[in-house]
Backbone as a printed PyTorch tensor [residue, N CA C, xyz], in Angstrom:
tensor([[[  0.8380,  -1.1800,   0.0000],
         [  0.0000,   0.0000,   0.0000],
         [  0.8780,   1.2360,   0.0000]],

        [[  0.3690,   2.2690,  -0.6010],
         [  1.0400,   3.5530,  -0.4960],
         [  0.4000,   4.3380,   0.6650]],

        [[  0.9330,   5.5030,   0.9670],
         [  0.4500,   6.2790,   2.1170],
         [ -0.9890,   6.7400,   1.9430]],

        [[ -1.3830,   7.0530,   0.7320],
         [ -2.7680,   7.4530,   0.4910],
         [ -3.7170,   6.2980,   0.8100]],

        [[ -3.3470,   5.0900,   0.4160],
         [ -4.1740,   3.9160,   0.7030],
         [ -4.2110,   3.6170,   2.2010]],

        [[ -3.0900,   3.8000,   2.8810],
         [ -3.0710,   3.6110,   4.3330],
         [ -4.0030,   4.6190,   4.9970]],

        [[ -3.9710,   5.8480,   4.5410],
         [ -4.8710,   6.8720,   5.0710],
         [ -6.3250,   6.4860,   4.8290]],

        [[ -6.6170,   5.9940,   3.6610],
         [ -7.9740,   5.5390,   3.3190],
         [ -8.3890,   4.3710,   4.2110]],

        [[ -7.4630,   3.4440,   4.4530],
         [ -7.7470,   2.2990,   5.3200],
         [ -8.0310,   2.7720,   6.7450]],

        [[ -7.2110,   3.6830,   7.2560],
         [ -7.4310,   4.2150,   8.6010],
         [ -8.7550,   4.9650,   8.6980]],

        [[ -9.1320,   5.6530,   7.6500],
         [-10.4250,   6.3380,   7.6350],
         [-11.5560,   5.3210,   7.7240]],

        [[-11.4250,   4.2340,   7.0080],
         [-12.4390,   3.1680,   7.0920],
         [-12.4900,   2.5880,   8.5020]],

        [[-11.3410,   2.3500,   9.0950],
         [-11.2920,   1.8180,  10.4600],
         [-11.9620,   2.7830,  11.4270]],

        [[-11.7430,   4.0770,  11.2180],
         [-12.3110,   5.0690,  12.1320],
         [-13.8350,   5.0910,  12.0930]],

        [[-14.4340,   4.6030,  11.0150],
         [-15.8950,   4.5340,  10.9840],
         [-16.4210,   3.4790,  11.9530]],

        [[-15.5820,   2.5150,  12.2890],
         [-15.9620,   1.4910,  13.2700],
         [-15.6930,   1.9390,  14.7000]],

        [[-14.5450,   2.5860,  14.9440],
         [-14.1360,   2.8260,  16.3350],
         [-13.8850,   4.2980,  16.6910]],

        [[-14.1750,   5.1950,  15.7690],
         [-14.0620,   6.6380,  16.0210],
         [-12.6560,   7.1100,  16.3860]],

        [[-11.6410,   6.3960,  15.9380],
         [-10.2770,   6.8310,  16.2460],
         [ -9.9510,   8.1130,  15.5030]],

        [[ -9.0480,   8.8680,  16.0730],
         [ -8.5510,  10.0860,  15.4450],
         [ -7.2880,   9.7360,  14.6630]],

        [[ -7.1560,  10.2930,  13.4760],
         [ -6.0370,   9.9530,  12.5950],
         [ -5.1800,  11.1930,  12.3670]],

        [[ -3.9370,  11.1030,  12.7790],
         [ -2.9720,  12.1710,  12.5270],
         [ -2.0020,  11.7030,  11.4420]],

        [[ -1.2700,  12.6160,  10.8680],
         [ -0.2830,  12.2560,   9.8490],
         [  0.7370,  11.2580,  10.4050]],

        [[  1.0760,  11.4000,  11.6770],
         [  2.0170,  10.4640,  12.3100],
         [  1.4490,   9.0490,  12.3540]],

        [[  0.1520,   8.9490,  12.5190],
         [ -0.5080,   7.6380,  12.5160],
         [ -0.3710,   6.9950,  11.1440]],

        [[ -0.6250,   7.7580,  10.1130],
         [ -0.4940,   7.2550,   8.7420],
         [  0.9370,   6.7840,   8.4980]],

        [[  1.9060,   7.5680,   8.9210],
         [  3.3170,   7.2140,   8.7210],
         [  3.6620,   5.9030,   9.4290]],

        [[  3.2420,   5.7730,  10.6730],
         [  3.5510,   4.5640,  11.4450],
         [  2.8870,   3.3310,  10.8420]],

        [[  1.6190,   3.4590,  10.4750],
         [  0.9190,   2.3210,   9.8870],
         [  1.4980,   1.9840,   8.5190]],

        [[  1.9150,   2.9820,   7.7770],
         [  2.5390,   2.7390,   6.4750],
         [  3.7950,   1.8820,   6.6390]],

        [[  4.6320,   2.2030,   7.6080],
         [  5.8580,   1.4260,   7.8270],
         [  5.5490,  -0.0340,   8.1370]],

        [[  4.4150,  -0.2690,   8.7720],
         [  4.0350,  -1.6190,   9.1840],
         [  3.2970,  -2.3950,   8.1020]],

        [[  2.5640,  -1.6880,   7.2360],
         [  1.6660,  -2.3630,   6.2890],
         [  2.0050,  -2.1340,   4.8170]],

        [[  3.0850,  -1.4450,   4.5080],
         [  3.3570,  -1.0380,   3.1240],
         [  3.5060,  -2.1950,   2.1450]],

        [[  3.8160,  -3.3890,   2.6240],
         [  3.9800,  -4.5360,   1.7240],
         [  2.6600,  -5.2520,   1.4210]],

        [[  1.5740,  -4.8400,   2.0500],
         [  0.2700,  -5.4750,   1.8280],
         [ -0.5120,  -4.7180,   0.7580]],

        [[ -1.4160,  -5.4210,   0.1090],
         [ -2.3080,  -4.7850,  -0.8450],
         [ -3.4860,  -4.1440,  -0.1350]],

        [[ -3.9860,  -3.0630,  -0.7150],
         [ -5.0980,  -2.3480,  -0.1030],
         [ -6.3470,  -3.2190,   0.0080]],

        [[ -6.6830,  -3.9390,  -1.0360],
         [ -7.9200,  -4.7360,  -1.0370],
         [ -7.8890,  -5.8220,   0.0400]],

        [[ -6.7670,  -6.5230,   0.1500],
         [ -6.7020,  -7.5780,   1.1630],
         [ -6.6710,  -6.9800,   2.5730]],

        [[ -6.0560,  -5.8240,   2.7450],
         [ -6.0590,  -5.1630,   4.0500],
         [ -7.4830,  -4.7170,   4.4030]],

        [[ -8.2140,  -4.2250,   3.4310],
         [ -9.6090,  -3.8310,   3.6530],
         [-10.4500,  -5.0300,   4.0710]],

        [[-10.2400,  -6.1470,   3.4300],
         [-10.9500,  -7.3700,   3.8020],
         [-10.5690,  -7.8000,   5.2160]],

        [[ -9.3160,  -7.6160,   5.5700],
         [ -8.8450,  -7.9670,   6.9090],
         [ -9.5060,  -7.0950,   7.9760]],

        [[ -9.7410,  -5.8300,   7.6510],
         [-10.4250,  -4.9220,   8.5790],
         [-11.8520,  -5.4020,   8.8120]],

        [[-12.5550,  -5.7110,   7.7460],
         [-13.9320,  -6.1940,   7.8690],
         [-13.9620,  -7.4850,   8.6900]],

        [[-13.0430,  -8.3870,   8.4150],
         [-12.9730,  -9.6470,   9.1580],
         [-12.7890,  -9.3740,  10.6440]],

        [[-11.9160,  -8.4460,  10.9770],
         [-11.6940,  -8.1140,  12.3870],
         [-12.9830,  -7.6600,  13.0580]],

        [[-13.6590,  -6.6870,  12.4510],
         [-14.8360,  -6.1150,  13.0890],
         [-16.0640,  -7.0160,  13.0140]],

        [[-16.0220,  -8.0440,  12.1870],
         [-17.0890,  -9.0480,  12.2000],
         [-16.9850,  -9.9330,  13.4330]],

        [[-15.7680, -10.0630,  13.9740],
         [-15.5400, -11.0360,  15.0410],
         [-15.0630, -10.4380,  16.3540]],

        [[-14.7570,  -9.1460,  16.3720],
         [-14.1220,  -8.5790,  17.5530],
         [-14.5820,  -7.1520,  17.8190]],

        [[-14.5920,  -6.8030,  19.0880],
         [-14.8240,  -5.4200,  19.4950],
         [-13.5180,  -4.7800,  19.9720]],

        [[-12.4110,  -5.5020,  19.8610],
         [-11.1060,  -4.9950,  20.2870],
         [-10.6040,  -3.9030,  19.3560]],

        [[ -9.7910,  -3.0260,  19.9100],
         [ -9.1300,  -1.9680,  19.1400],
         [ -8.2320,  -2.6280,  18.1010]],

        [[ -8.3320,  -2.2030,  16.8740],
         [ -7.5870,  -2.8150,  15.7760],
         [ -6.1870,  -2.2100,  15.6610]],

        [[ -5.1990,  -3.0730,  15.5990],
         [ -3.7970,  -2.6820,  15.4350],
         [ -3.2430,  -3.2890,  14.1570]],

        [[ -2.1490,  -2.7510,  13.6380],
         [ -1.5750,  -3.2780,  12.3980],
         [ -1.2710,  -4.7700,  12.4410]],

        [[ -0.8250,  -5.2720,  13.5670],
         [ -0.5020,  -6.7020,  13.6630],
         [ -1.7280,  -7.5650,  13.3870]],

        [[ -2.8870,  -7.1200,  13.8430],
         [ -4.1050,  -7.8910,  13.5920],
         [ -4.4820,  -7.8500,  12.1200]],

        [[ -4.2400,  -6.7320,  11.4540],
         [ -4.4800,  -6.6770,  10.0110],
         [ -3.5710,  -7.6720,   9.3060]],

        [[ -2.2960,  -7.7010,   9.6810],
         [ -1.3640,  -8.6390,   9.0510],
         [ -1.8320, -10.0850,   9.2680]],

        [[ -2.2590, -10.3890,  10.4660],
         [ -2.7480, -11.7340,  10.7780],
         [ -3.9840, -12.0590,   9.9350]],

        [[ -4.9150, -11.1190,   9.8540],
         [ -6.1520, -11.3610,   9.0980],
         [ -5.9130, -11.4090,   7.5940]],

        [[ -4.9140, -10.6950,   7.1050],
         [ -4.5750, -10.7900,   5.6800],
         [ -4.1740, -12.2200,   5.3500]],

        [[ -3.4520, -12.8580,   6.2330],
         [ -3.0730, -14.2570,   5.9800],
         [ -4.3110, -15.1480,   5.9140]],

        [[ -5.2810, -14.8960,   6.7560],
         [ -6.5430, -15.6490,   6.7170],
         [ -7.2520, -15.3980,   5.3900]],

        [[ -7.2940, -14.1430,   4.9740],
         [ -7.9210, -13.7960,   3.6780],
         [ -7.2070, -14.5350,   2.5530]],

        [[ -5.8890, -14.5230,   2.5680],
         [ -5.1190, -15.2030,   1.5130],
         [ -5.3560, -16.7020,   1.5240]],

        [[ -5.4140, -17.2850,   2.7070],
         [ -5.6390, -18.7300,   2.8140],
         [ -7.0110, -19.1280,   2.2900]],

        [[ -8.0030, -18.2470,   2.4780],
         [ -9.3590, -18.5440,   2.0040],
         [ -9.5180, -18.3890,   0.5110]],

        [[ -8.5980, -17.6560,  -0.1160],
         [ -8.6440, -17.4790,  -1.5710],
         [ -8.0770, -18.7040,  -2.2770]],

        [[ -7.0960, -19.3150,  -1.6740],
         [ -6.3970, -20.4450,  -2.3120],
         [ -7.1920, -21.7070,  -2.3020]]])
């Protein structure tokens, strides 16, 4: 993902949990998620909020992306 896509992903996440997004947040999440595709990360976000009320962190997106990938194969 590029930084614009990370910002878009964080905006989508904020619709679930009302988090505030600063430029520093985008930068930090970009460093953690830049190797993932936007579509699979978006699917990972939906998967998280379908099953959890916990605050979403980048590590959980990475974990859920693997689940998304495994379900495609």
